[in-house]
Amino acid sequence: MPELPEVETVRSGLAATVVGRTVVAVRVTGPRTVRRQPVRRFAARLTGRRVTAVGRHGKYLLVGTDRGTLVIHLRMTGRLALVDGPQAPRAPHTHAILTLDDGRELRFVDPRTFGELFFCLPGEPLLGQVTGRLGPDALVDELGPEVLGPLVVRRRTTLKGLLLDQRVIAGVGNIYADEICFAAGLRPDRRTESLRPDEVVRLSAALAAVMERAVAAGGSSLGDGSYRDLFDSPGAFQVEHAVYGRAGEPCRVCGTAVAGTRVAGRSAHYCPRCQS
Ligand SMILES: [Zn+2]
């Protein structure tokens, strides 16, 4: 569930709190948490490393260190918790604990266990193999109509399918794809090859606007056990959702009931009147 705005909120939280800190111990107990490399190798590489920067590409967190990069993907239910020390109550489904040199712990919690951690040494191809498959980042990279237009028309898919394809644009998931379509006035099941130049302009503006507003609100948290930031606080963007999860409720613009359907194998929500 965490999409770009939630991962970006975690990234900025980490950047403000762990840069300059050294990882002094690594404990992995989740059998699936580290799966691209042996757990012992992961722990040996990460132990003793000093965090120098915290980056992100799409939904991947890239924790830069003095020698290599810790890569974290939260997938469905993963989250990071920064706590004061080992005495802090441990959440169920805590699968990895990184102890920092100031005594604090960075914990990886993941009930569904789809999330993962791995560590890449400088020059190791693994990092490029993962991030090299991603399209431009939906927040950081400029996706003006002149960039977006060729990407959109070439794909011959539904608009929602295109927005969800991380190889085209990295970071957008189910919630924000619906919100971007609404903000652009375009139905999620619109064929991309049918989009006119003025509609691509609207899509480009909607993409930037929705990402920026969602990041400013700290992302979205829906229901129990959903996304929380590093300090266990929920996001606030869910109250601004125009269509996602609002099937049958009145459109905030025109009052028409929001429609629910399925597009690209996922749920989709849209206003039949405001979107075409
Ligand atoms: Zn409407």
XYZ file of C-alpha atoms and ligand atoms in Angstrom, residues 182 251 253-254 256 271 273-274, ligand 1:
9
model
C -9.815 12.676 -11.108
C -18.452 13.704 -5.960
C -17.248 18.799 -7.191
C -20.602 17.919 -8.826
C -22.781 12.734 -8.758
C -16.801 10.525 -11.178
C -19.613 13.379 -14.792
C -16.289 15.103 -14.050
Zn -18.043 14.996 -10.300
